[in-house]
Amino acid sequence: MKNNHFSDLLPDYLDNMLSDSDKQKIEQHLSSCIQCKLELDEMKLLFNAFKSDNVSVPSERLSAKFEAALSQEKSAIPKVVSIAPKKEKSNWASNLLKVAASVALLVASFQVGRVIQSQKNNQELIVLQDESLQFKQAAMLSLMENQSASKRIQGVNYIEEFPNPDEAIVKALANRLLNDENDNVRLNAFEALSNFTASETVKAAFINALEKEKNPSIQVAIIKALVKIQEKKAIVPMQKLLEQEDTQPFIKKEITEGLPKII
Amino acid sequence: MKQLTLILFALVIGTSAKSQTDYAQSLSGIEWVKIESKSDIILKTHSSDELLIKGNRNSETSERAKGLKLVGEGGSDNTHVGFYVVQDGNTLIVKSLRKNDEGKIYLPKNQNISVKSTWHGDIEIDGFSGEIEADAELNGSVDILNINGPLTANALNGDVTVTFGKVKQDSPISIYTTNGAVDVTMPSNTPSDLAMNTTNGDIYTDFELKREEKNGLKSVSGRKVKATINNGGVNISLKSTNGNIYLRKK
């Protein structure tokens, strides 16, 4: 029943806040509907009463007291005041933040996962390289024991794969230099070892080989290497070679030229 | 008819007489044949799977030595041709006992062989496809023809001359001599990593060498040459202390 009337719009009509079309509609309705007209009259009376009523103005002291109390109240609950509107205001913003945060979390966890994965891959690669190094070492050591001299040389040449060969490899090479029955293998072992003359094992092997080696090509190469690093322990075996009758003349020459360089 | 039987008879006598001066042994289960001699050794290929030592006409036992055995450092004549032959595991050891008489030895083409001349003997090897080790310990030279490698060869006072057929294996080739020349001929398309080094000699080649570069600088050392040919491949090391090195295209 009430739906047919405009009672809701009446206060606005009285305040003259309606659009012209609404205003016309209400005036038409009021002319035919007594109930609404009565209501409007009552409302007019009420409004006039409001207007005509003297608003009691608080005294200066009271208003000051009120302002003080208000400001005290305000300062007493600043957080409640500040948080409440913020929460209302940033409803959409906080949702966006949540989304952003979850996206960030996703990206971050993806990145972390990727880093961990790549670290794991690196570790696996290191393990793999380590394994392949061990494999190479095993292959090298086994090749050096092969019956075929060419294969033994291949094993010796594997040294190029090891920038920092460990003691086992150096010893195996020294063993080839000192004990291999094939001259080509001994020569190749010497050449492989000559890159690591800083090692005490290598120096000892060279001096040992100098006393033992009968092949002049290898002898002369060892002499050159020992002179180059000025190894003093080589002096005695070199002098011995100098005294031996079967030492080749050009080796004697190499020694007589080399000895002064050591001392 | 009578004539034919006579010819056949003569043939039988002939072959049996010949077989007395030759020595043959099966090579089943043998991986390596190691030959040692103070005098010349000539190695040739044949088609049967056996070791065949051809006796020399003048190596027949003299009247004075009749009923006696030839004795050498490594053993006594168990072949009746002046050689001592014994099997050691999968290796057949062959030693020439005479000191100034060349031995002609026939082996199957793919046999792995190791040859050593200990005094004045030259080593001659022709046409093998297995692995070869040759060592002229003192005054001999080494002459190797029509092989493919792998090869290790060295000499002291003699030259080492090698002619390769096709080099395609991956195990290295190492050749050096102290006082002689190294003379190697191989196909121009051989893929190889070369290392050539002579202390007091010179290096000659008609190969286009791609020199190893270190930090963009070209190696200029005349004596020690490291280079790749045909994009690199089998390691070939040629070395002489007092002689020249010759590397030729076939």
Short mmCIF file of C-alpha atoms in Angstrom, two decimals:
data_model
loop_
_atom_site.label_atom_id
_atom_site.label_comp_id
_atom_site.label_asym_id
_atom_site.label_seq_id
_atom_site.Cartn_x
_atom_site.Cartn_y
_atom_site.Cartn_z
CA MET A 1 0.00 0.00 0.00
CA LYS A 2 2.74 2.27 0.96
CA ASN A 3 4.47 1.56 -2.28
CA ASN A 4 1.97 3.69 -4.13
CA HIS A 5 2.83 6.72 -2.08
CA PHE A 6 5.91 8.94 -2.06
CA SER A 7 6.33 9.27 1.69
CA ASP A 8 10.04 8.48 1.31
CA LEU A 9 10.55 11.36 -1.04
CA LEU A 10 8.56 13.90 1.01
CA PRO A 11 11.45 15.19 3.13
CA ASP A 12 13.46 15.84 0.04
CA TYR A 13 10.49 17.50 -1.59
CA LEU A 14 10.20 19.82 1.37
CA ASP A 15 13.88 20.62 1.19
CA ASN A 16 13.45 21.28 -2.52
CA MET A 17 16.07 18.71 -3.47
CA LEU A 18 14.20 16.74 -6.10
CA SER A 19 14.44 16.84 -9.84
CA ASP A 20 11.67 18.60 -11.68
CA SER A 21 10.04 15.44 -12.98
CA ASP A 22 9.95 13.91 -9.48
CA LYS A 23 8.60 17.16 -8.12
CA GLN A 24 5.74 17.15 -10.69
CA LYS A 25 4.93 13.53 -9.94
CA ILE A 26 4.69 14.24 -6.23
CA GLU A 27 2.53 17.32 -6.72
CA GLN A 28 0.19 15.33 -8.98
CA HIS A 29 0.03 12.60 -6.40
CA LEU A 30 -0.54 15.03 -3.53
CA SER A 31 -3.48 16.59 -5.33
CA SER A 32 -5.26 13.24 -5.43
CA CYS A 33 -4.02 11.54 -2.25
CA ILE A 34 -5.30 12.98 1.01
CA GLN A 35 -3.22 10.62 3.10
CA CYS A 36 -0.01 11.93 1.63
CA LYS A 37 -1.18 15.53 1.86
CA LEU A 38 -1.81 15.06 5.52
CA GLU A 39 1.52 13.51 5.95
CA LEU A 40 3.13 16.39 4.10
CA ASP A 41 1.34 18.92 6.28
CA GLU A 42 2.43 17.16 9.43
CA MET A 43 5.96 17.08 8.13
CA LYS A 44 5.81 20.78 7.30
CA LEU A 45 4.70 21.44 10.83
CA LEU A 46 7.55 19.40 12.18
CA PHE A 47 10.09 21.12 9.99
CA ASN A 48 8.77 24.51 10.96
CA ALA A 49 8.96 23.50 14.56
CA PHE A 50 12.60 22.57 14.06
CA LYS A 51 13.28 25.86 12.37
CA SER A 52 11.44 27.98 14.85
CA ASP A 53 12.93 26.19 17.83
CA ASN A 54 15.66 28.22 19.39
CA VAL A 55 18.88 26.35 19.22
CA SER A 56 20.46 26.78 22.59
CA VAL A 57 23.97 27.92 21.96
CA PRO A 58 26.42 26.62 24.53
CA SER A 59 28.25 29.17 26.53
CA GLU A 60 31.87 29.90 25.75
CA ARG A 61 33.03 27.97 28.79
CA LEU A 62 30.94 24.95 27.95
CA SER A 63 32.06 24.81 24.37
CA ALA A 64 35.67 25.16 25.42
CA LYS A 65 35.18 22.42 27.97
CA PHE A 66 33.56 20.25 25.32
CA GLU A 67 36.31 20.88 22.81
CA ALA A 68 38.89 20.00 25.47
CA ALA A 69 37.02 16.86 26.39
CA LEU A 70 36.65 15.94 22.75
CA SER A 71 40.28 16.44 21.99
CA GLN A 72 41.17 14.46 25.10
CA GLU A 73 38.86 11.70 23.98
CA LYS A 74 40.39 11.82 20.52
CA SER A 75 43.91 11.57 21.81
CA ALA A 76 42.87 8.76 24.18
CA ILE A 77 41.72 6.54 21.32
CA PRO A 78 43.85 7.55 18.38
CA LYS A 79 44.44 4.00 17.19
CA VAL A 80 40.88 3.05 16.99
CA VAL A 81 40.15 6.20 15.11
CA SER A 82 43.02 5.75 12.70
CA ILE A 83 42.68 2.06 12.05
CA ALA A 84 38.97 1.89 11.56
CA PRO A 85 38.71 4.20 8.55
CA LYS A 86 41.86 2.78 7.03
CA LYS A 87 40.42 -0.66 7.13
CA GLU A 88 37.27 0.48 5.44
CA LYS A 89 39.06 2.63 2.95
CA SER A 90 41.66 0.14 1.79
CA ASN A 91 39.43 -2.81 1.39
CA TRP A 92 40.17 -3.18 -2.30
CA ALA A 93 43.78 -2.12 -1.77
CA SER A 94 44.37 -4.76 0.87
CA ASN A 95 42.91 -7.39 -1.44
CA LEU A 96 45.26 -6.21 -4.13
CA LEU A 97 48.11 -6.36 -1.64
CA LYS A 98 47.14 -9.90 -0.78
CA VAL A 99 47.17 -10.85 -4.44
CA ALA A 100 50.46 -9.06 -4.94
CA ALA A 101 51.89 -10.78 -1.90
CA SER A 102 50.82 -14.21 -3.10
CA VAL A 103 52.20 -13.49 -6.56
CA ALA A 104 55.42 -12.31 -4.96
CA LEU A 105 55.50 -15.44 -2.83
CA LEU A 106 54.93 -17.59 -5.89
CA VAL A 107 57.68 -15.86 -7.83
CA ALA A 108 60.00 -15.95 -4.85
CA SER A 109 59.41 -19.62 -4.20
CA PHE A 110 59.87 -20.33 -7.89
CA GLN A 111 63.14 -18.42 -7.87
CA VAL A 112 64.31 -20.10 -4.68
CA GLY A 113 63.33 -23.44 -6.13
CA ARG A 114 65.20 -22.63 -9.27
CA VAL A 115 68.27 -21.58 -7.35
CA ILE A 116 68.14 -24.72 -5.23
CA GLN A 117 67.59 -26.82 -8.32
CA SER A 118 70.48 -25.21 -10.13
CA GLN A 119 72.64 -25.63 -7.04
CA LYS A 120 71.64 -29.25 -7.01
CA ASN A 121 72.45 -29.47 -10.70
CA ASN A 122 75.80 -27.85 -10.02
CA GLN A 123 76.44 -30.32 -7.27
CA GLU A 124 75.42 -33.13 -9.56
CA LEU A 125 77.72 -31.72 -12.23
CA ILE A 126 80.57 -31.49 -9.75
CA VAL A 127 79.90 -35.05 -8.66
CA LEU A 128 79.74 -36.03 -12.31
CA GLN A 129 82.98 -34.21 -13.10
CA ASP A 130 84.50 -35.79 -10.05
CA GLU A 131 83.31 -39.17 -11.19
CA SER A 132 84.56 -38.61 -14.71
CA LEU A 133 87.90 -37.48 -13.27
CA GLN A 134 88.03 -40.62 -11.19
CA PHE A 135 87.00 -42.58 -14.24
CA LYS A 136 89.73 -40.90 -16.25
CA GLN A 137 92.26 -41.63 -13.55
CA ALA A 138 91.21 -45.27 -13.45
CA ALA A 139 91.35 -45.43 -17.24
CA MET A 140 94.77 -43.79 -17.23
CA LEU A 141 96.19 -46.12 -14.61
CA SER A 142 94.80 -49.20 -16.33
CA LEU A 143 96.01 -48.05 -19.77
CA MET A 144 99.49 -47.62 -18.32
CA GLU A 145 99.48 -51.31 -17.44
CA ASN A 146 98.38 -52.39 -20.91
CA GLN A 147 100.41 -54.95 -22.81
CA SER A 148 100.54 -52.67 -25.84
CA ALA A 149 103.22 -49.96 -25.75
CA SER A 150 101.03 -47.63 -27.81
CA LYS A 151 98.21 -48.00 -25.27
CA ARG A 152 100.64 -47.33 -22.44
CA ILE A 153 101.69 -44.13 -24.20
CA GLN A 154 98.02 -43.25 -24.58
CA GLY A 155 97.66 -43.72 -20.83
CA VAL A 156 100.70 -41.52 -20.20
CA ASN A 157 99.32 -38.83 -22.54
CA TYR A 158 96.11 -38.77 -20.49
CA ILE A 159 98.04 -36.51 -18.11
CA GLU A 160 96.78 -33.59 -20.19
CA GLU A 161 93.37 -34.16 -18.60
CA PHE A 162 94.76 -33.48 -15.13
CA PRO A 163 95.99 -29.95 -14.48
CA ASN A 164 96.82 -30.96 -10.91
CA PRO A 165 97.53 -34.68 -10.95
CA ASP A 166 97.44 -36.37 -7.58
CA GLU A 167 100.25 -38.42 -6.08
CA ALA A 168 98.91 -41.73 -7.41
CA ILE A 169 99.14 -40.51 -11.01
CA VAL A 170 102.58 -38.97 -10.56
CA LYS A 171 103.84 -42.21 -8.99
CA ALA A 172 102.36 -44.29 -11.80
CA LEU A 173 104.10 -42.05 -14.35
CA ALA A 174 107.37 -42.21 -12.42
CA ASN A 175 107.01 -45.98 -12.42
CA ARG A 176 106.67 -45.93 -16.24
CA LEU A 177 109.74 -43.70 -16.55
CA LEU A 178 111.81 -46.00 -14.35
CA ASN A 179 110.56 -49.45 -15.25
CA ASP A 180 108.84 -49.60 -18.63
CA GLU A 181 110.62 -51.92 -21.02
CA ASN A 182 109.68 -49.84 -24.05
CA ASP A 183 111.92 -46.83 -24.70
CA ASN A 184 109.13 -44.85 -26.36
CA VAL A 185 106.94 -45.26 -23.28
CA ARG A 186 109.76 -44.16 -20.97
CA LEU A 187 110.41 -41.10 -23.14
CA ASN A 188 106.72 -40.17 -23.18
CA ALA A 189 106.49 -40.65 -19.42
CA PHE A 190 109.47 -38.33 -18.99
CA GLU A 191 107.84 -35.69 -21.17
CA ALA A 192 104.59 -35.97 -19.21
CA LEU A 193 106.42 -35.59 -15.90
CA SER A 194 108.60 -32.70 -17.07
CA ASN A 195 105.59 -30.37 -16.66
CA PHE A 196 105.53 -31.05 -12.92
CA THR A 197 109.15 -30.57 -11.87
CA ALA A 198 108.02 -28.72 -8.75
CA SER A 199 106.95 -32.04 -7.24
CA GLU A 200 109.51 -33.76 -5.03
CA THR A 201 108.34 -37.14 -6.31
CA VAL A 202 109.11 -36.04 -9.87
CA LYS A 203 112.56 -34.72 -8.93
CA ALA A 204 113.38 -37.94 -7.11
CA ALA A 205 112.17 -39.98 -10.09
CA PHE A 206 114.36 -37.95 -12.48
CA ILE A 207 117.48 -38.43 -10.36
CA ASN A 208 116.69 -42.11 -10.02
CA ALA A 209 116.17 -42.39 -13.78
CA LEU A 210 119.43 -40.58 -14.47
CA GLU A 211 121.29 -43.32 -12.59
CA LYS A 212 119.35 -46.07 -14.32
CA GLU A 213 118.54 -44.96 -17.84
CA LYS A 214 120.67 -46.36 -20.67
CA ASN A 215 118.92 -44.68 -23.58
CA PRO A 216 120.89 -41.54 -24.53
CA SER A 217 117.83 -39.68 -25.85
CA ILE A 218 116.12 -39.99 -22.49
CA GLN A 219 119.35 -39.36 -20.58
CA VAL A 220 119.95 -36.09 -22.34
CA ALA A 221 116.35 -34.97 -21.85
CA ILE A 222 116.54 -35.69 -18.12
CA ILE A 223 119.85 -33.86 -17.82
CA LYS A 224 118.38 -30.80 -19.53
CA ALA A 225 115.34 -30.84 -17.22
CA LEU A 226 117.45 -31.19 -14.06
CA VAL A 227 119.81 -28.40 -15.12
CA LYS A 228 116.83 -26.19 -15.84
CA ILE A 229 115.44 -26.55 -12.31
CA GLN A 230 118.98 -26.41 -10.84
CA GLU A 231 118.54 -29.61 -8.87
CA LYS A 232 121.65 -29.96 -6.70
CA LYS A 233 121.02 -33.63 -5.95
CA ALA A 234 121.62 -34.34 -9.63
CA ILE A 235 125.28 -33.31 -9.48
CA VAL A 236 126.63 -36.62 -8.17
CA PRO A 237 124.86 -38.91 -10.68
CA MET A 238 125.84 -36.52 -13.49
CA GLN A 239 129.50 -36.66 -12.47
CA LYS A 240 129.23 -40.44 -12.39
CA LEU A 241 127.88 -40.45 -15.93
CA LEU A 242 130.77 -38.22 -16.96
CA GLU A 243 133.24 -40.78 -15.66
CA GLN A 244 131.56 -43.77 -17.32
CA GLU A 245 133.18 -44.92 -20.54
CA ASP A 246 130.04 -45.98 -22.36
CA THR A 247 128.35 -42.61 -21.94
CA GLN A 248 127.78 -41.02 -25.33
CA PRO A 249 130.09 -38.07 -26.10
CA PHE A 250 127.24 -35.62 -26.65
CA ILE A 251 125.83 -36.50 -23.25
CA LYS A 252 129.19 -35.82 -21.63
CA LYS A 253 129.18 -32.50 -23.44
CA GLU A 254 125.66 -31.75 -22.18
CA ILE A 255 126.75 -32.52 -18.62
CA THR A 256 129.95 -30.47 -18.73
CA GLU A 257 127.93 -27.55 -20.04
CA GLY A 258 125.10 -28.09 -17.56
CA LEU A 259 126.99 -28.71 -14.32
CA PRO A 260 128.33 -25.15 -13.88
CA LYS A 261 124.78 -23.82 -14.29
CA ILE A 262 123.62 -25.81 -11.26
CA ILE A 263 126.46 -24.67 -8.99
CA MET B 1 103.70 -92.05 -66.79
CA LYS B 2 106.99 -93.07 -65.42
CA GLN B 3 108.18 -89.56 -65.98
CA LEU B 4 105.25 -88.11 -64.05
CA THR B 5 105.86 -90.29 -61.00
CA LEU B 6 109.47 -89.30 -61.18
CA ILE B 7 108.52 -85.61 -61.17
CA LEU B 8 106.08 -86.15 -58.28
CA PHE B 9 108.75 -88.04 -56.38
CA ALA B 10 111.20 -85.24 -56.97
CA LEU B 11 108.64 -82.70 -55.76
CA VAL B 12 107.98 -84.62 -52.55
CA ILE B 13 111.69 -84.91 -51.90
CA GLY B 14 112.07 -81.24 -52.67
CA THR B 15 109.38 -80.05 -50.30
CA SER B 16 110.53 -82.32 -47.50
CA ALA B 17 114.07 -81.08 -47.96
CA LYS B 18 112.75 -77.52 -47.92
CA SER B 19 110.66 -78.14 -44.82
CA GLN B 20 113.79 -79.19 -43.05
CA THR B 21 115.25 -75.74 -43.51
CA ASP B 22 112.02 -73.94 -42.57
CA TYR B 23 110.36 -73.77 -39.22
CA ALA B 24 106.62 -73.29 -38.75
CA GLN B 25 104.51 -72.95 -35.64
CA SER B 26 100.81 -72.35 -35.17
CA LEU B 27 99.82 -69.00 -33.70
CA SER B 28 96.50 -70.00 -32.17
CA GLY B 29 96.12 -68.30 -28.78
CA ILE B 30 99.07 -66.01 -29.47
CA GLU B 31 98.47 -62.28 -29.15
CA TRP B 32 102.01 -60.97 -29.43
CA VAL B 33 105.10 -62.23 -31.22
CA LYS B 34 108.30 -60.87 -29.73
CA ILE B 35 111.39 -61.17 -31.88
CA GLU B 36 114.93 -60.45 -30.80
CA SER B 37 118.11 -60.63 -32.82
CA LYS B 38 121.65 -59.32 -32.97
CA SER B 39 121.53 -59.33 -36.75
CA ASP B 40 119.08 -58.16 -39.41
CA ILE B 41 115.43 -59.10 -39.07
CA ILE B 42 113.10 -59.07 -42.07
CA LEU B 43 109.40 -59.44 -41.33
CA LYS B 44 106.91 -60.20 -44.08
CA THR B 45 103.26 -61.19 -44.21
CA HIS B 46 101.76 -64.43 -45.43
CA SER B 47 98.23 -65.80 -45.47
CA SER B 48 98.41 -68.73 -43.03
CA ASP B 49 97.95 -68.38 -39.30
CA GLU B 50 101.44 -69.50 -38.34
CA LEU B 51 104.93 -68.32 -37.68
CA LEU B 52 107.26 -69.32 -40.50
CA ILE B 53 111.02 -68.89 -40.29
CA LYS B 54 112.76 -69.36 -43.59
CA GLY B 55 116.08 -71.00 -43.17
CA ASN B 56 119.05 -69.65 -45.02
CA ARG B 57 120.97 -71.76 -47.43
CA ASN B 58 124.22 -71.01 -45.69
CA SER B 59 122.64 -71.41 -42.29
CA GLU B 60 122.56 -75.16 -42.68
CA THR B 61 124.45 -76.88 -39.96
CA SER B 62 128.07 -77.27 -40.92
CA GLU B 63 129.91 -80.56 -40.88
CA ARG B 64 131.74 -79.58 -37.74
CA ALA B 65 128.57 -78.78 -35.85
CA LYS B 66 126.80 -82.00 -36.83
CA GLY B 67 125.16 -83.59 -33.82
CA LEU B 68 125.72 -80.47 -31.74
CA LYS B 69 123.20 -77.84 -30.72
CA LEU B 70 123.48 -74.14 -31.41
CA VAL B 71 123.45 -72.21 -28.13
CA GLY B 72 122.70 -68.53 -27.62
CA GLU B 73 122.21 -66.11 -24.76
CA GLY B 74 118.49 -66.64 -24.55
CA GLY B 75 118.31 -70.38 -25.16
CA SER B 76 119.35 -73.16 -27.49
CA ASP B 77 118.21 -73.97 -31.02
CA ASN B 78 114.87 -75.74 -30.78
CA THR B 79 113.84 -75.02 -34.37
CA HIS B 80 116.83 -76.41 -36.36
CA VAL B 81 117.06 -73.08 -38.18
CA GLY B 82 119.11 -71.19 -35.67
CA PHE B 83 116.20 -69.79 -33.65
CA TYR B 84 114.90 -70.34 -30.16
CA VAL B 85 111.10 -70.22 -29.98
CA VAL B 86 109.08 -70.49 -26.79
CA GLN B 87 105.56 -69.59 -25.79
CA ASP B 88 105.03 -67.50 -22.68
CA GLY B 89 101.33 -67.09 -21.96
CA ASN B 90 99.79 -65.39 -24.98
CA THR B 91 103.22 -64.25 -26.20
CA LEU B 92 105.48 -66.14 -28.55
CA ILE B 93 109.14 -65.31 -27.97
CA VAL B 94 111.42 -65.75 -30.96
CA LYS B 95 115.16 -65.30 -30.64
CA SER B 96 117.72 -65.48 -33.38
CA LEU B 97 120.76 -67.27 -32.02
CA ARG B 98 123.22 -66.50 -34.81
CA LYS B 99 125.05 -63.23 -34.66
CA ASN B 100 125.62 -62.41 -38.29
CA ASP B 101 122.91 -64.05 -40.25
CA GLU B 102 119.68 -62.37 -41.28
CA GLY B 103 116.40 -64.04 -40.39
CA LYS B 104 113.38 -63.90 -42.68
CA ILE B 105 110.20 -64.36 -40.70
CA TYR B 106 106.64 -64.65 -42.06
CA LEU B 107 103.58 -63.85 -39.99
CA PRO B 108 99.88 -63.26 -40.64
CA LYS B 109 99.04 -59.68 -41.61
CA ASN B 110 97.11 -58.76 -38.46
CA GLN B 111 99.69 -60.10 -35.98
CA ASN B 112 100.87 -57.79 -33.18
CA ILE B 113 104.65 -57.76 -33.26
CA SER B 114 107.48 -56.49 -31.16
CA VAL B 115 110.95 -56.54 -32.72
CA LYS B 116 114.26 -55.73 -31.14
CA SER B 117 117.71 -55.72 -32.68
CA THR B 118 120.30 -55.66 -29.97
CA TRP B 119 123.52 -54.94 -31.81
CA HIS B 120 124.04 -54.26 -35.47
CA GLY B 121 120.87 -55.55 -37.01
CA ASP B 122 118.55 -53.57 -39.23
CA ILE B 123 114.84 -54.12 -38.81
CA GLU B 124 112.64 -54.35 -41.89
CA ILE B 125 108.90 -54.72 -41.55
CA ASP B 126 106.46 -54.72 -44.46
CA GLY B 127 102.71 -54.76 -44.78
CA PHE B 128 101.29 -55.40 -41.30
CA SER B 129 97.99 -54.12 -39.96
CA GLY B 130 98.40 -55.02 -36.28
CA GLU B 131 100.33 -53.12 -33.67
CA ILE B 132 104.08 -52.80 -34.11
CA GLU B 133 106.89 -52.11 -31.71
CA ALA B 134 110.36 -51.80 -33.17
CA ASP B 135 113.52 -51.11 -31.23
CA ALA B 136 116.97 -50.92 -32.81
CA GLU B 137 118.89 -50.77 -29.59
CA LEU B 138 122.35 -49.96 -30.85
CA ASN B 139 123.55 -49.58 -34.42
CA GLY B 140 120.67 -50.79 -36.52
CA SER B 141 118.12 -48.82 -38.47
CA VAL B 142 114.39 -49.34 -38.66
CA ASP B 143 112.53 -49.51 -41.94
CA ILE B 144 108.77 -49.95 -41.81
CA LEU B 145 106.57 -49.99 -44.89
CA ASN B 146 102.82 -50.11 -45.59
CA ILE B 147 101.53 -50.25 -42.05
CA ASN B 148 98.61 -48.44 -40.43
CA GLY B 149 99.71 -48.14 -36.83
CA PRO B 150 99.71 -48.07 -33.89
CA LEU B 151 103.48 -47.97 -33.89
CA THR B 152 106.26 -47.31 -31.44
CA ALA B 153 109.70 -47.29 -32.99
CA ASN B 154 113.09 -46.12 -31.85
CA ALA B 155 116.73 -46.35 -32.77
CA LEU B 156 119.99 -45.10 -31.35
CA ASN B 157 122.45 -44.61 -34.17
CA GLY B 158 120.27 -45.50 -37.13
CA ASP B 159 117.48 -43.85 -39.10
CA VAL B 160 113.84 -44.68 -38.57
CA THR B 161 111.93 -44.65 -41.85
CA VAL B 162 108.19 -45.31 -41.85
CA THR B 163 105.60 -45.28 -44.61
CA PHE B 164 102.02 -45.40 -43.41
CA GLY B 165 99.03 -46.65 -45.30
CA LYS B 166 95.91 -45.32 -43.62
CA VAL B 167 96.25 -43.99 -40.08
CA LYS B 168 92.87 -44.16 -38.41
CA GLN B 169 93.32 -45.73 -34.98
CA ASP B 170 93.19 -43.66 -31.80
CA SER B 171 96.19 -45.02 -29.92
CA PRO B 172 99.34 -42.98 -30.43
CA ILE B 173 102.29 -43.29 -32.77
CA SER B 174 105.68 -42.57 -31.23
CA ILE B 175 108.90 -42.55 -33.24
CA TYR B 176 112.30 -41.34 -32.21
CA THR B 177 115.99 -41.83 -32.73
CA THR B 178 118.97 -40.36 -30.96
CA ASN B 179 121.61 -39.94 -33.63
CA GLY B 180 119.73 -40.72 -36.83
CA ALA B 181 116.96 -39.15 -38.87
CA VAL B 182 113.24 -39.74 -38.53
CA ASP B 183 111.64 -40.00 -41.95
CA VAL B 184 107.88 -40.49 -42.04
CA THR B 185 105.54 -40.59 -45.01
CA MET B 186 101.77 -40.64 -44.60
CA PRO B 187 98.59 -39.84 -46.55
CA SER B 188 97.92 -36.11 -46.84
CA ASN B 189 94.46 -36.51 -45.27
CA THR B 190 95.72 -38.10 -42.04
CA PRO B 191 93.96 -36.43 -39.09
CA SER B 192 96.54 -35.95 -36.39
CA ASP B 193 97.89 -34.02 -33.42
CA LEU B 194 101.58 -33.73 -34.19
CA ALA B 195 104.48 -33.17 -31.85
CA MET B 196 107.87 -32.92 -33.51
CA ASN B 197 111.02 -32.21 -31.62
CA THR B 198 114.70 -32.29 -32.45
CA THR B 199 117.38 -30.92 -30.17
CA ASN B 200 120.21 -30.46 -32.63
CA GLY B 201 118.57 -31.18 -35.97
CA ASP B 202 116.03 -29.55 -38.27
CA ILE B 203 112.44 -30.33 -39.17
CA TYR B 204 111.21 -30.57 -42.75
CA THR B 205 107.66 -31.16 -43.94
CA ASP B 206 105.32 -30.48 -46.85
CA PHE B 207 102.24 -30.66 -44.60
CA GLU B 208 100.36 -27.46 -43.82
CA LEU B 209 100.81 -27.25 -40.10
CA LYS B 210 98.25 -25.48 -37.95
CA ARG B 211 100.39 -24.34 -35.08
CA GLU B 212 99.14 -24.48 -31.55
CA GLU B 213 98.31 -21.02 -30.25
CA LYS B 214 98.79 -19.95 -26.68
CA ASN B 215 96.73 -16.89 -25.70
CA GLY B 216 96.56 -15.94 -29.35
CA LEU B 217 100.33 -15.97 -29.75
CA LYS B 218 101.85 -18.27 -32.30
CA SER B 219 104.57 -20.62 -31.19
CA VAL B 220 107.77 -19.63 -32.94
CA SER B 221 110.15 -22.19 -31.51
CA GLY B 222 111.92 -23.80 -34.44
CA ARG B 223 112.88 -26.96 -32.65
CA LYS B 224 109.75 -28.09 -30.92
CA VAL B 225 106.69 -28.03 -33.10
CA LYS B 226 103.20 -28.84 -31.91
CA ALA B 227 100.56 -28.70 -34.57
CA THR B 228 97.36 -30.24 -35.83
CA ILE B 229 96.74 -31.45 -39.34
CA ASN B 230 93.31 -32.20 -40.82
CA ASN B 231 91.58 -30.94 -37.65
CA GLY B 232 93.49 -33.18 -35.29
CA GLY B 233 93.29 -36.86 -34.42
CA VAL B 234 95.78 -39.54 -33.52
CA ASN B 235 98.76 -38.37 -31.48
CA ILE B 236 101.93 -38.64 -33.53
CA SER B 237 105.19 -37.86 -31.80
CA LEU B 238 108.40 -37.63 -33.83
CA LYS B 239 111.63 -36.95 -32.05
CA SER B 240 115.32 -36.94 -32.74
CA THR B 241 118.12 -35.67 -30.54
CA ASN B 242 120.87 -35.15 -33.08
CA GLY B 243 119.19 -35.90 -36.40
CA ASN B 244 116.67 -34.27 -38.72
CA ILE B 245 112.96 -34.98 -38.94
CA TYR B 246 111.26 -35.39 -42.30
CA LEU B 247 107.48 -35.60 -42.53
CA ARG B 248 106.24 -36.23 -46.06
CA LYS B 249 102.90 -36.38 -47.81
CA LYS B 250 102.23 -39.60 -49.65
#
